[in-house]
Every structure is written in C-alpha cells, then in structure tokens.
Short mmCIF file of C-alpha atoms in Angstrom, two decimals:
data_model
loop_
_atom_site.label_atom_id
_atom_site.label_comp_id
_atom_site.label_asym_id
_atom_site.label_seq_id
_atom_site.Cartn_x
_atom_site.Cartn_y
_atom_site.Cartn_z
CA MET N 1 142.96 91.93 125.01
CA LEU N 2 146.48 92.88 126.07
CA LEU N 3 149.44 92.54 123.73
CA ILE N 4 152.30 91.54 126.00
CA ASP N 5 155.89 91.78 124.80
CA CYS N 6 157.51 88.64 126.21
CA PRO N 7 161.23 89.45 126.64
CA TYR N 8 162.08 86.02 125.21
CA CYS N 9 159.46 85.44 122.49
CA GLY N 10 158.28 88.90 121.45
CA PRO N 11 154.76 90.32 121.39
CA ARG N 12 151.98 87.77 121.97
CA ALA N 13 148.28 87.95 122.90
CA GLU N 14 147.18 87.97 126.53
CA LEU N 15 145.66 84.48 126.32
CA GLU N 16 149.13 82.90 126.12
CA PHE N 17 150.05 84.31 129.53
CA SER N 18 149.13 83.74 133.15
CA TYR N 19 149.23 86.35 135.86
CA GLY N 20 151.38 86.29 138.97
CA GLY N 21 150.16 89.37 140.79
CA GLU N 22 152.22 92.06 142.49
CA ALA N 23 155.97 91.96 141.76
CA HIS N 24 158.93 92.46 144.10
CA ILE N 25 157.36 90.78 147.14
CA VAL N 26 160.31 89.15 148.86
CA ARG N 27 159.76 85.98 150.85
CA PRO N 28 160.97 86.61 154.41
CA LYS N 29 164.29 84.85 155.11
CA ASP N 30 163.25 83.63 158.54
CA PRO N 31 159.45 83.14 158.69
CA GLU N 32 159.65 81.68 162.21
CA ALA N 33 160.89 85.03 163.50
CA LEU N 34 157.87 86.94 162.19
CA SER N 35 154.77 87.91 164.11
CA ASP N 36 151.38 86.69 162.82
CA ALA N 37 150.69 90.20 161.56
CA GLU N 38 153.95 90.34 159.56
CA TRP N 39 153.42 86.86 158.10
CA GLY N 40 149.79 87.71 157.22
CA ASP N 41 151.01 90.87 155.54
CA TYR N 42 153.48 88.90 153.43
CA LEU N 43 150.91 86.25 152.49
CA PHE N 44 147.81 88.31 151.82
CA MET N 45 148.20 92.09 151.73
CA ARG N 46 148.51 93.60 148.25
CA LYS N 47 148.88 97.09 146.80
CA ASN N 48 146.44 97.14 143.86
CA THR N 49 147.93 100.46 142.72
CA LYS N 50 145.56 102.54 140.63
CA GLY N 51 148.06 103.84 138.09
CA VAL N 52 151.48 102.34 137.32
CA PHE N 53 151.65 98.87 138.87
CA LEU N 54 154.57 96.43 138.87
CA GLU N 55 153.41 92.87 138.32
CA ARG N 56 154.57 89.40 137.30
CA TRP N 57 153.49 87.48 134.21
CA CYS N 58 154.39 84.01 132.98
CA HIS N 59 154.40 83.08 129.28
CA SER N 60 152.71 79.80 130.23
CA HIS N 61 151.68 78.79 126.69
CA GLY N 62 155.04 79.83 125.20
CA CYS N 63 158.50 79.79 126.71
CA ARG N 64 157.03 79.31 130.24
CA ARG N 65 159.39 81.90 131.69
CA TRP N 66 158.46 84.52 134.28
CA PHE N 67 159.11 88.23 133.86
CA ASN N 68 158.00 91.58 135.28
CA VAL N 69 155.72 94.14 133.66
CA ALA N 70 155.00 97.77 134.54
CA ARG N 71 151.43 98.46 133.49
CA ASP N 72 148.97 101.29 133.97
CA THR N 73 145.97 99.65 135.67
CA VAL N 74 143.55 102.30 134.36
CA THR N 75 144.51 102.52 130.68
CA TYR N 76 146.09 99.00 130.64
CA GLU N 77 149.04 100.48 128.73
CA ILE N 78 152.22 98.42 129.20
CA LEU N 79 155.07 100.81 130.02
CA ALA N 80 157.97 98.41 130.52
CA VAL N 81 158.84 94.73 130.48
CA TYR N 82 161.89 93.62 132.46
CA GLU N 83 163.52 90.43 133.70
CA MET N 84 162.91 88.72 137.02
CA GLY N 85 165.41 89.78 139.64
CA SER N 86 166.14 93.15 138.07
CA GLU N 87 165.06 96.53 139.39
CA PRO N 88 162.17 98.32 137.66
CA PRO N 89 163.21 100.95 135.10
CA ALA N 90 162.45 104.64 135.66
CA LEU N 91 158.74 105.18 135.06
CA PRO N 92 156.45 108.20 134.87
CA GLU N 93 154.46 109.00 138.06
CA ARG N 94 150.81 108.70 137.18
CA ASN N 95 148.95 107.43 140.20
CA LEU N 96 145.34 108.52 139.94
CA VAL N 97 142.49 108.72 142.38
CA MET E 1 108.41 111.24 151.31
CA VAL E 2 105.37 110.55 149.18
CA ARG E 3 104.22 106.97 149.70
CA TYR E 4 103.93 105.10 146.44
CA SER E 5 100.57 103.35 146.14
CA PHE E 6 97.83 102.63 143.66
CA LEU E 7 96.10 105.83 144.80
CA SER E 8 99.20 108.02 144.36
CA LEU E 9 99.68 106.51 140.90
CA LEU E 10 96.08 107.33 140.05
CA ARG E 11 96.35 110.87 141.43
CA ASN E 12 99.52 111.57 139.43
CA ALA E 13 98.04 110.06 136.29
CA LEU E 14 95.50 112.90 136.36
CA SER E 15 98.37 115.42 136.06
CA TYR E 16 100.12 113.41 133.34
CA HIS E 17 102.81 112.25 135.82
CA GLU E 18 104.43 115.68 135.74
CA ASN E 19 104.19 116.39 139.48
CA TRP E 20 105.99 113.45 141.08
CA PRO E 21 108.37 114.79 143.73
CA GLN E 22 112.06 113.88 143.56
CA ALA E 23 112.77 110.57 145.30
CA TRP E 24 115.71 112.07 147.23
CA ARG E 25 117.28 115.49 147.72
CA SER E 26 120.70 116.57 146.40
CA PRO E 27 121.94 118.72 149.28
CA GLU E 28 125.29 120.48 149.66
CA PRO E 29 127.37 118.75 152.34
CA LYS E 30 127.23 120.10 155.89
CA PRO E 31 130.59 120.82 157.60
CA SER E 32 130.16 117.82 159.88
CA TYR E 33 128.15 114.66 160.44
CA GLU E 34 128.00 111.93 163.03
CA VAL E 35 128.67 109.25 160.40
CA VAL E 36 130.03 109.55 156.86
CA ILE E 37 129.67 106.60 154.49
CA VAL E 38 132.18 106.63 151.62
CA GLY E 39 130.52 104.99 148.63
CA GLY E 40 126.95 105.31 147.38
CA GLY E 41 126.37 101.85 145.99
CA GLY E 42 123.73 99.45 147.29
CA HIS E 43 125.79 98.39 150.31
CA GLY E 44 126.63 101.99 151.32
CA LEU E 45 123.07 103.24 150.91
CA ALA E 46 121.70 100.21 152.78
CA THR E 47 124.17 100.93 155.59
CA ALA E 48 122.92 104.53 155.83
CA TYR E 49 119.30 103.36 155.71
CA TYR E 50 119.73 100.88 158.56
CA LEU E 51 121.82 103.35 160.60
CA ALA E 52 118.85 105.71 160.48
CA LYS E 53 116.12 103.12 160.85
CA GLU E 54 117.56 100.59 163.30
CA HIS E 55 119.98 102.71 165.29
CA GLY E 56 118.39 106.16 165.23
CA ILE E 57 121.52 107.74 163.72
CA THR E 58 120.14 110.14 161.12
CA ASP E 59 123.00 112.66 161.00
CA VAL E 60 124.61 110.70 158.17
CA ALA E 61 126.09 111.57 154.77
CA VAL E 62 126.67 109.12 151.93
CA ILE E 63 129.47 110.46 149.72
CA GLU E 64 129.67 109.09 146.19
CA ARG E 65 132.35 109.93 143.63
CA GLY E 66 130.04 109.37 140.63
CA TRP E 67 126.31 108.72 140.78
CA ILE E 68 124.57 106.35 143.19
CA GLY E 69 124.36 102.77 142.01
CA GLY E 70 126.70 103.52 139.08
CA GLY E 71 129.45 101.14 140.14
CA ASN E 72 129.09 97.42 140.74
CA THR E 73 125.50 97.87 141.95
CA GLY E 74 124.45 98.69 138.39
CA ARG E 75 126.89 96.32 136.69
CA ASN E 76 126.16 92.90 138.19
CA THR E 77 123.92 90.14 136.84
CA THR E 78 121.35 90.68 139.66
CA ILE E 79 121.44 87.12 141.03
CA VAL E 80 120.32 86.58 144.63
CA ARG E 81 120.86 83.30 146.54
CA SER E 82 122.26 82.11 149.86
CA ASN E 83 123.59 78.58 149.17
CA TYR E 84 127.05 79.11 150.67
CA LEU E 85 129.06 76.29 152.22
CA TRP E 86 130.37 77.39 155.61
CA ASP E 87 128.19 78.23 158.62
CA GLU E 88 129.44 81.83 158.84
CA SER E 89 128.67 82.68 155.21
CA ALA E 90 125.43 80.70 155.15
CA ALA E 91 124.16 82.74 158.11
CA LEU E 92 125.23 86.07 156.56
CA TYR E 93 123.82 85.45 153.07
CA GLU E 94 120.64 83.86 154.43
CA HIS E 95 120.14 86.94 156.63
CA ALA E 96 120.32 88.98 153.43
CA LEU E 97 117.94 86.68 151.56
CA LYS E 98 115.35 86.97 154.36
CA LEU E 99 115.59 90.76 154.11
CA TRP E 100 115.19 90.53 150.31
CA GLU E 101 111.91 88.67 150.80
CA GLY E 102 110.30 91.71 152.43
CA LEU E 103 112.35 94.46 150.82
CA SER E 104 109.84 95.95 148.37
CA GLN E 105 107.29 96.33 151.20
CA GLU E 106 109.92 97.59 153.64
CA LEU E 107 111.16 100.29 151.24
CA ASN E 108 107.76 100.99 149.59
CA TYR E 109 109.77 100.62 146.38
CA ASN E 110 109.44 97.79 143.90
CA VAL E 111 112.84 96.11 143.69
CA MET E 112 111.28 93.45 141.44
CA PHE E 113 112.62 90.60 143.54
CA SER E 114 111.73 87.44 141.66
CA GLN E 115 112.31 84.10 143.40
CA ARG E 116 112.53 82.13 140.19
CA GLY E 117 115.05 79.56 141.41
CA VAL E 118 118.83 79.39 140.96
CA MET E 119 120.46 76.25 139.56
CA ASN E 120 124.19 75.56 139.92
CA LEU E 121 125.22 72.91 137.39
CA ALA E 122 127.53 69.95 137.93
CA HIS E 123 129.48 68.75 134.87
CA ASN E 124 131.56 65.89 136.25
CA GLN E 125 131.78 63.48 139.18
CA HIS E 126 133.80 65.91 141.27
CA ASP E 127 131.26 68.69 140.69
CA LEU E 128 128.49 66.29 141.75
CA ARG E 129 130.22 65.44 145.01
CA GLU E 130 130.99 69.08 145.80
CA THR E 131 127.43 70.06 144.94
CA ALA E 132 125.98 67.36 147.17
CA ARG E 133 128.27 68.46 149.98
CA ARG E 134 127.09 72.06 149.66
CA VAL E 135 123.42 71.08 149.41
CA ASN E 136 123.75 69.02 152.60
CA ALA E 137 125.59 71.84 154.38
CA ASN E 138 122.85 74.28 153.31
CA ARG E 139 120.10 72.03 154.62
CA LEU E 140 121.86 71.61 157.96
CA ASN E 141 121.88 75.40 158.15
CA GLY E 142 118.16 75.59 157.42
CA ILE E 143 118.62 76.94 153.89
CA ASP E 144 116.38 75.54 151.17
CA SER E 145 118.54 73.64 148.72
CA GLU E 146 118.01 70.48 146.77
CA MET E 147 119.91 68.15 144.51
CA LEU E 148 118.58 67.62 140.99
CA THR E 149 119.33 64.71 138.68
CA ALA E 150 120.03 65.41 135.01
CA SER E 151 116.42 64.67 134.03
CA GLN E 152 115.15 66.96 136.80
CA VAL E 153 117.45 69.70 135.46
CA LYS E 154 115.89 69.23 132.03
CA ALA E 155 112.39 69.39 133.52
CA PHE E 156 113.19 72.57 135.47
CA CYS E 157 114.90 74.29 132.54
CA PRO E 158 113.80 72.70 129.24
CA VAL E 159 115.99 74.87 126.98
CA ILE E 160 119.22 73.41 128.35
CA ASP E 161 121.08 70.79 126.30
CA LEU E 162 122.22 68.15 128.78
CA ARG E 163 124.85 66.84 126.38
CA ALA E 164 126.19 70.38 125.89
CA GLY E 165 127.92 69.36 122.68
CA GLY E 166 129.81 66.69 124.57
CA ARG E 167 132.03 69.33 126.12
CA TYR E 168 130.11 70.27 129.25
CA PRO E 169 127.67 67.40 129.91
CA VAL E 170 125.20 68.22 132.71
CA LEU E 171 125.13 65.42 135.28
CA GLY E 172 123.03 67.20 137.89
CA ALA E 173 122.63 70.47 139.73
CA SER E 174 121.79 72.11 143.00
CA LEU E 175 118.65 74.20 143.12
CA GLN E 176 117.73 76.95 145.53
CA ARG E 177 114.08 77.77 144.80
CA ARG E 178 114.08 80.88 147.00
CA GLY E 179 116.94 82.33 144.96
CA GLY E 180 116.34 84.52 141.95
CA THR E 181 116.95 88.01 140.65
CA ALA E 182 116.14 91.61 141.58
CA ARG E 183 116.32 94.88 139.71
CA HIS E 184 119.69 96.23 140.79
CA ASP E 185 119.10 99.96 140.12
CA ALA E 186 115.87 99.85 142.10
CA VAL E 187 117.75 98.52 145.13
CA ALA E 188 120.07 101.55 145.16
CA TRP E 189 117.21 103.95 144.48
CA GLY E 190 114.89 102.36 147.06
CA TYR E 191 117.53 102.52 149.81
CA ALA E 192 118.48 106.08 148.76
CA ARG E 193 114.86 107.21 148.99
CA GLY E 194 114.33 105.48 152.32
CA ALA E 195 117.56 106.88 153.80
CA ASP E 196 116.87 110.39 152.49
CA ALA E 197 113.39 110.36 154.02
CA ARG E 198 115.01 109.66 157.39
CA GLY E 199 117.38 112.63 157.06
CA VAL E 200 120.45 111.10 155.41
CA ASP E 201 122.26 113.45 152.98
CA ILE E 202 123.23 111.79 149.68
CA ILE E 203 126.08 113.69 148.07
CA GLN E 204 126.96 112.66 144.52
CA ASN E 205 129.84 113.67 142.22
CA CYS E 206 132.09 114.15 145.23
CA PRO E 207 135.24 112.00 145.30
CA VAL E 208 136.93 111.43 148.67
CA THR E 209 140.59 112.47 148.38
CA GLY E 210 141.83 111.67 151.87
CA PHE E 211 141.02 111.01 155.51
CA ILE E 212 141.41 113.39 158.44
CA ILE E 213 143.10 111.27 161.10
CA GLU E 214 144.25 112.74 164.44
CA ASN E 215 145.94 110.63 167.14
CA GLY E 216 144.96 107.39 165.45
CA ARG E 217 141.29 108.37 165.32
CA VAL E 218 139.36 109.34 162.20
CA GLN E 219 137.90 112.85 162.31
CA GLY E 220 136.43 113.09 158.83
CA VAL E 221 137.22 113.00 155.14
CA GLU E 222 138.77 115.34 152.60
CA THR E 223 136.59 115.62 149.51
CA ALA E 224 136.34 117.49 146.23
CA LYS E 225 133.80 119.73 148.02
CA GLY E 226 136.13 120.42 150.96
CA PRO E 227 136.68 118.70 154.29
CA ILE E 228 133.71 117.01 155.98
CA ARG E 229 134.16 116.21 159.67
CA ALA E 230 132.65 113.04 161.10
CA ARG E 231 132.82 111.06 164.33
CA LYS E 232 132.75 107.78 162.44
CA VAL E 233 133.48 106.87 158.82
CA GLY E 234 132.51 103.71 156.94
CA ILE E 235 134.28 102.75 153.71
CA VAL E 236 131.97 100.84 151.35
CA ALA E 237 133.82 101.35 148.07
CA ALA E 238 134.18 97.90 146.46
CA GLY E 239 136.74 98.25 143.65
CA HIS E 240 138.32 101.37 145.18
CA SER E 241 138.74 99.91 148.67
CA SER E 242 142.51 99.47 148.32
CA VAL E 243 142.95 103.07 147.11
CA LEU E 244 140.99 104.40 150.10
CA ALA E 245 142.73 102.09 152.58
CA GLU E 246 146.09 103.35 151.37
CA MET E 247 144.92 106.93 152.02
CA ALA E 248 143.99 105.90 155.56
CA GLY E 249 147.33 104.13 156.06
CA PHE E 250 146.45 100.44 156.24
CA ARG E 251 146.59 97.51 153.83
CA LEU E 252 143.95 95.11 152.55
CA PRO E 253 144.22 91.51 151.30
CA LEU E 254 142.38 92.28 148.06
CA GLN E 255 142.99 91.84 144.38
CA ILE E 256 141.04 94.32 142.28
CA LEU E 257 139.95 92.47 139.14
CA PRO E 258 137.67 93.37 136.21
CA LEU E 259 134.52 91.23 135.95
CA GLN E 260 132.31 91.47 132.91
CA ALA E 261 128.76 90.80 131.85
CA LEU E 262 126.72 91.22 128.70
CA VAL E 263 123.11 91.29 127.54
CA SER E 264 121.51 90.04 124.34
CA GLU E 265 118.82 91.57 122.21
CA PRO E 266 115.40 91.19 123.90
CA VAL E 267 113.35 88.11 123.05
CA LYS E 268 110.10 86.51 124.27
CA PRO E 269 110.27 84.58 127.57
CA ILE E 270 112.54 81.59 127.02
CA ILE E 271 114.29 80.89 130.32
CA ASP E 272 112.41 81.39 133.60
CA CYS E 273 115.14 80.53 136.10
CA VAL E 274 118.79 81.37 136.76
CA VAL E 275 121.38 78.88 135.48
CA MET E 276 124.92 79.11 136.79
CA SER E 277 127.98 77.05 136.14
CA GLY E 278 131.15 77.70 138.07
CA ALA E 279 133.01 75.09 136.05
CA VAL E 280 132.49 76.71 132.65
CA HIS E 281 132.48 80.34 133.85
CA ALA E 282 129.01 81.27 132.65
CA TYR E 283 125.66 82.15 134.13
CA VAL E 284 122.47 83.28 132.50
CA SER E 285 118.99 84.55 133.29
CA GLN E 286 116.41 86.59 131.39
CA SER E 287 115.46 90.11 132.40
CA ASP E 288 111.88 91.38 132.43
CA LYS E 289 112.75 93.33 129.29
CA GLY E 290 113.52 90.00 127.58
CA GLU E 291 117.30 90.33 127.35
CA LEU E 292 119.45 87.38 128.27
CA VAL E 293 121.72 88.57 131.08
CA ILE E 294 125.02 86.69 130.86
CA GLY E 295 127.90 86.84 133.31
CA ALA E 296 131.49 85.77 132.78
CA GLY E 297 134.58 85.01 134.82
CA VAL E 298 137.09 87.63 135.93
CA ASP E 299 140.08 88.96 134.05
CA HIS E 300 143.05 87.68 135.98
CA TYR E 301 144.98 90.92 136.36
CA VAL E 302 144.58 94.03 138.49
CA GLY E 303 142.50 96.56 136.56
CA TYR E 304 140.45 99.67 137.22
CA GLY E 305 139.24 100.06 133.63
CA GLN E 306 135.62 98.86 134.17
CA ARG E 307 135.84 96.79 131.02
CA GLY E 308 136.53 93.14 130.41
CA SER E 309 138.89 91.35 128.06
CA LEU E 310 137.37 89.93 124.87
CA MET E 311 139.07 86.62 125.42
CA VAL E 312 136.93 86.12 128.55
CA THR E 313 133.77 87.11 126.64
CA GLU E 314 134.58 84.53 124.00
CA GLU E 315 135.16 81.76 126.54
CA THR E 316 131.86 82.53 128.29
CA LEU E 317 129.81 82.70 125.12
CA ALA E 318 131.36 79.45 123.90
CA ALA E 319 130.09 77.75 127.06
CA ILE E 320 126.65 79.39 126.78
CA CYS E 321 126.35 78.20 123.16
CA GLU E 322 127.22 74.62 124.17
CA LEU E 323 124.73 74.60 127.05
CA PHE E 324 121.98 76.40 125.13
CA PRO E 325 122.43 75.66 121.41
CA LEU E 326 119.27 77.64 120.60
CA PHE E 327 120.98 80.87 121.74
CA ARG E 328 123.68 80.55 119.09
CA ARG E 329 122.19 82.97 116.63
CA MET E 330 121.29 85.65 119.17
CA ARG E 331 123.08 88.96 118.96
CA MET E 332 124.59 90.65 121.97
CA LEU E 333 123.62 94.26 122.63
CA ARG E 334 125.98 95.49 125.31
CA GLN E 335 129.07 94.31 127.14
CA TRP E 336 130.56 96.03 130.18
CA GLY E 337 132.77 95.44 133.20
CA GLY E 338 132.86 96.23 136.88
CA ILE E 339 135.94 96.16 139.08
CA VAL E 340 135.54 93.69 141.89
CA ASP E 341 137.46 93.45 145.15
CA THR E 342 138.30 89.78 145.63
CA CYS E 343 139.64 88.33 148.89
CA PRO E 344 142.00 85.34 149.09
CA ASP E 345 139.18 83.26 150.63
CA ALA E 346 136.36 84.66 148.45
CA SER E 347 134.59 85.97 151.56
CA PRO E 348 133.96 89.61 152.44
CA ILE E 349 135.48 91.84 155.10
CA LEU E 350 133.05 93.70 157.42
CA SER E 351 135.30 95.01 160.07
CA LYS E 352 136.81 97.65 162.26
CA THR E 353 140.18 98.89 161.00
CA PRO E 354 143.48 99.88 162.65
CA VAL E 355 142.14 103.48 162.64
CA GLU E 356 139.74 104.22 165.51
CA GLY E 357 136.25 105.13 164.27
CA LEU E 358 136.98 103.92 160.72
CA TYR E 359 135.14 100.84 159.49
CA ILE E 360 135.37 98.92 156.24
CA ASN E 361 132.95 96.81 154.25
CA CYS E 362 134.69 95.30 151.22
CA GLY E 363 135.94 92.12 149.60
CA TRP E 364 132.55 90.98 148.28
CA GLY E 365 134.35 90.15 145.06
CA THR E 366 132.19 88.63 142.36
CA GLY E 367 129.07 88.19 144.47
CA GLY E 368 128.18 91.23 146.55
CA PHE E 369 124.83 92.16 145.06
CA LYS E 370 122.95 89.28 146.65
CA ALA E 371 124.13 90.38 150.09
CA THR E 372 123.18 94.07 149.79
CA PRO E 373 120.42 94.23 152.46
CA GLY E 374 122.21 91.94 154.93
CA SER E 375 125.55 93.64 154.42
CA GLY E 376 124.09 97.09 155.08
CA HIS E 377 122.16 95.78 158.08
CA VAL E 378 125.12 94.22 159.92
CA PHE E 379 127.57 96.96 158.88
CA ALA E 380 125.23 99.62 160.30
CA HIS E 381 125.28 97.65 163.55
CA THR E 382 129.09 97.48 163.47
CA ILE E 383 129.36 101.26 163.04
CA ALA E 384 126.63 102.21 165.52
CA GLN E 385 127.80 99.87 168.31
CA ASP E 386 131.52 100.00 167.50
CA ARG E 387 131.56 96.19 167.52
CA PRO E 388 130.52 93.60 164.95
CA HIS E 389 127.05 92.08 164.76
CA ALA E 390 127.06 88.35 165.61
CA LEU E 391 126.67 87.62 161.89
CA ASN E 392 129.80 89.49 160.76
CA ALA E 393 132.12 88.86 163.73
CA ALA E 394 133.95 86.15 161.74
CA PHE E 395 134.42 88.46 158.75
CA SER E 396 136.98 90.68 160.45
CA ILE E 397 140.20 91.80 158.84
CA ASP E 398 142.09 89.96 161.61
CA ARG E 399 141.32 86.60 160.02
CA TYR E 400 144.29 87.14 157.69
CA GLN E 401 146.49 87.01 160.77
CA THR E 402 144.73 84.29 162.75
CA GLY E 403 144.24 82.06 159.70
CA TYR E 404 140.48 81.73 160.31
CA LEU E 405 139.73 81.93 156.59
CA ILE E 406 136.23 81.24 155.23
CA ASP E 407 136.92 79.61 151.88
CA GLU E 408 133.94 80.10 149.59
CA HIS E 409 135.59 79.71 146.18
CA GLY E 410 133.19 76.85 145.41
CA ALA E 411 130.02 78.67 146.40
CA ALA E 412 131.16 81.93 144.80
CA ALA E 413 130.55 80.14 141.48
CA VAL E 414 132.52 82.68 139.44
CA ALA E 415 136.00 81.70 138.35
CA HIS E 416 138.66 83.72 140.15
#
C-alpha cells in the first residue's frame, strides 16, 4: 500500500485517495478545430511511462483536493508531490526498459 | 517432435523417463526472419503457431524478454468463457472458445481444459437486469448462456451462501456451461512446442530495445542479442505494449495497471465450477491441485511492479468470506500480480499500426487468457495477409478516432 503525502493533510494511506491518471494533459481550447485524430489523442492516448511518471491524485476521503505526484512506476517510490497548476520539480531521469 | 501418446509414455517409463527430448529448441537468433513476434506469452506463441500452420510462414522468431509464459500467461486465474455483450466481442471470444474445445488434440498437449461452467453473480436488481440483457444477447449470438434463479445458483454451487452475510445477497446469476478453466502454463508450452516443430525459433531472455524503421516501414528489431531484421513485426507484449509503442513512435490508449490473484492451501474438492462477481471484485475456482484460485480487482494506478496492493487483497477476501463463509479459516499460500493493459472500452486492439509492416495485439486488460487461441489465430491472419481477419476488423486502433468503441466493462467482470 502506498503512503501518499497529501500537500494539505500530510501522509495518509493509499485507500483514502483516488487516482486521476496522467497529469499535465491540457484540454484543447477549441475542440471544434481539431481533427478526429487529435481529439482521439487528447481523449484516449496515454503515456504509461515505465519509470518516473507524473500523475494526479485526489484525497477523496480527506480534504477532497487534487494534486500532482511524481512516482516511479516500477519501485512505486513517490519522488515529489506538488500542487495542481504548478510545473513539476526537477526529477532524476530513471526511465527503464 | 515426438508425439505424446500412451505408447510413448510407456516406452519412456522403461527408461525411467530420463530420455524425453526437449519440447522446443533454444536456438541463437538468425540475422533475419520473415516475421518477428515480440513477446512470448500465450498470445505471441499462438500467433507464431498459426502463422506456421495456417499461413505457411515458418521463418518466424518469437522474442521474449524473460521466459515464455512468465508474464500474464502464467499469472491469470485461468478462466475461459465467451459470454460478452456486443456482437463483435461475442464473435471473437466464441471463436477462441471453439478453438479451446479442440486444443489439447490439436496441439497433442494436454492443456487440461475443463468445461466446468462459469457463473457470474447478480447481487441487486440492476445486476439482474444487466445479466439478463447479456444472457439474451449471448443467445442471439448462438452462445450458450442461461439465467439462474437464486435457488438454481445454490443447486449449481452448494457451498455459496446466498445471504452472503447480508452484504452481497445473491439474487441470481448467468451461467455459461461451456466455460471453465485451463492450465495456463500448458497453453504456452503447447503452442511453443507446436510452433517449434514447424520451424519457429523461440528466443528467450532477449529484451527488445528498439525498432529498426526505415522510410516509415519496419525492418526489424534491436535486441539484447543484436539487431534482428524482419519483413514484418508483431507486438504482443501486454503490460509492456506502451513502452514498445513509444519506441516505435506511436501512442496507445492504454492504462497499464497491476492486477492480482492469490491461491489458498490445497484442500479436497469443494467447488467444482467457476464463480465470478464483478460487483464485489472477486472470482474463485479450485485448481486440480486443490488450491482455491482467487482473483481480485485492479490497483487503480499505473504500475509495472507485478505486485498488487494489500488493500485490494483485503477487499477481495472480505467478499469471498461473505459469499463462502466456510472458506474463512483457510490460509492463503501465495499472492502475486500481473500488469495488465486496459483499454478505455475494455476491449482489445488487434490492428495494423501507423508503421508499415508493424502490427499490434494488446489491450486485453484483465481478461486476455480466455482469448489466447482466437487472438493468435486472427492476429496471424492480420500479419500474414496485411489486413484484419473478419473477426478482428472492428478491433482496430482507429476506433479511438472514429468513436466505434466496443464497451465491455460489464462482461469483463473485473473492476477497472
């Protein structure tokens, strides 16, 4: 079980949180102007990085606020927790094959 | 290939079973092949087998980063059924089920396919309506499926507690009698032996590190054992599909999630069917060794760790204990995880890709094992003919642009 450090409530067990998938996906400003391929890419295509992955979590059984997490998807080590809307902090390169 | 038979068993008994030949070779890779399959799980090996058998393409290598059948093929709960809702999936999974029914004879290898019946439980009025809808859809598609009342559920599986502690009352179920289980390792080994006998090279402990792509056309793969040229390449890598697609320069609509299972200590025969419940995230059957084989829901975050979170184990076992109070004092022997490639519509992708000569078979998510023979069969056709088989035409990667999604979250029966 993950121990996630909510930026607002402190460290809590994984079961208090829900997952929001890949972070930093920006909703296109003018969807009507996109091709089907571009819209499909926005809706469905995901990175699934093996290594350091930036993702969103919500403290749904706590403060109910969203935030971003940088986590290694192989070791599950949480490397950084940062607020929505902010840029990810500098992180070690450790993408693995 | 030595044919396995009663006589060969007898002959080898005389030499204390010390002279059985190896079931497949372990060759060094050749510099080039006509087709390279990336991934030596059940689906990849089946693809190679049917390429050789149905399409006469024997210059094939299956390249596996670990050992064959060591990924999701050896980590699932071995359930086989075809009771999917939509016409496209029903046809694909039923094609697989029909192949399962003759597979041991076809491969001359006992895959221990046991059609013991698969029950999907309904715990509330909504479940009942959805179950009835799926049973009716199955029957219209010629798939055996029937609706059971609560008392019929009890008659079919006496160890179940219909009250389920008041938490998960069983109101009814669907039953597919032709569904059941198979020995998952044997499926990989049987296909490996059959493919090898037809000239396919199976290369283990050889991770693929990149693709050789020239002018938008695949020319081979880079591997730990050096470059291997190929006219066509098929990716059948389940949990590592996204990693490989990124190497080849295209994107996939997958989420890679850990899915776990566990087995109990072995006991005498107690449950002779498969019981599944999508609503409470638990499914159970008993292996021939006597262990209860229990499957759980997925962890809800991207993970390559091949292990599951304990909170999911707890939730699953809580449901199992309510449904089967007599299992409460059993001890669990092993718990493990596989990493599954789930699609937004819980249906697989068997498709050409933006790279010429590169094909992908992925997105089976929580339920790929049951489809192994059918998946390999139609994917071999897709590679050999450079166009999809009628049964997998709808499962192209383009459906995430056209919107022709095949939503099987209900029939997938595993929470994700």
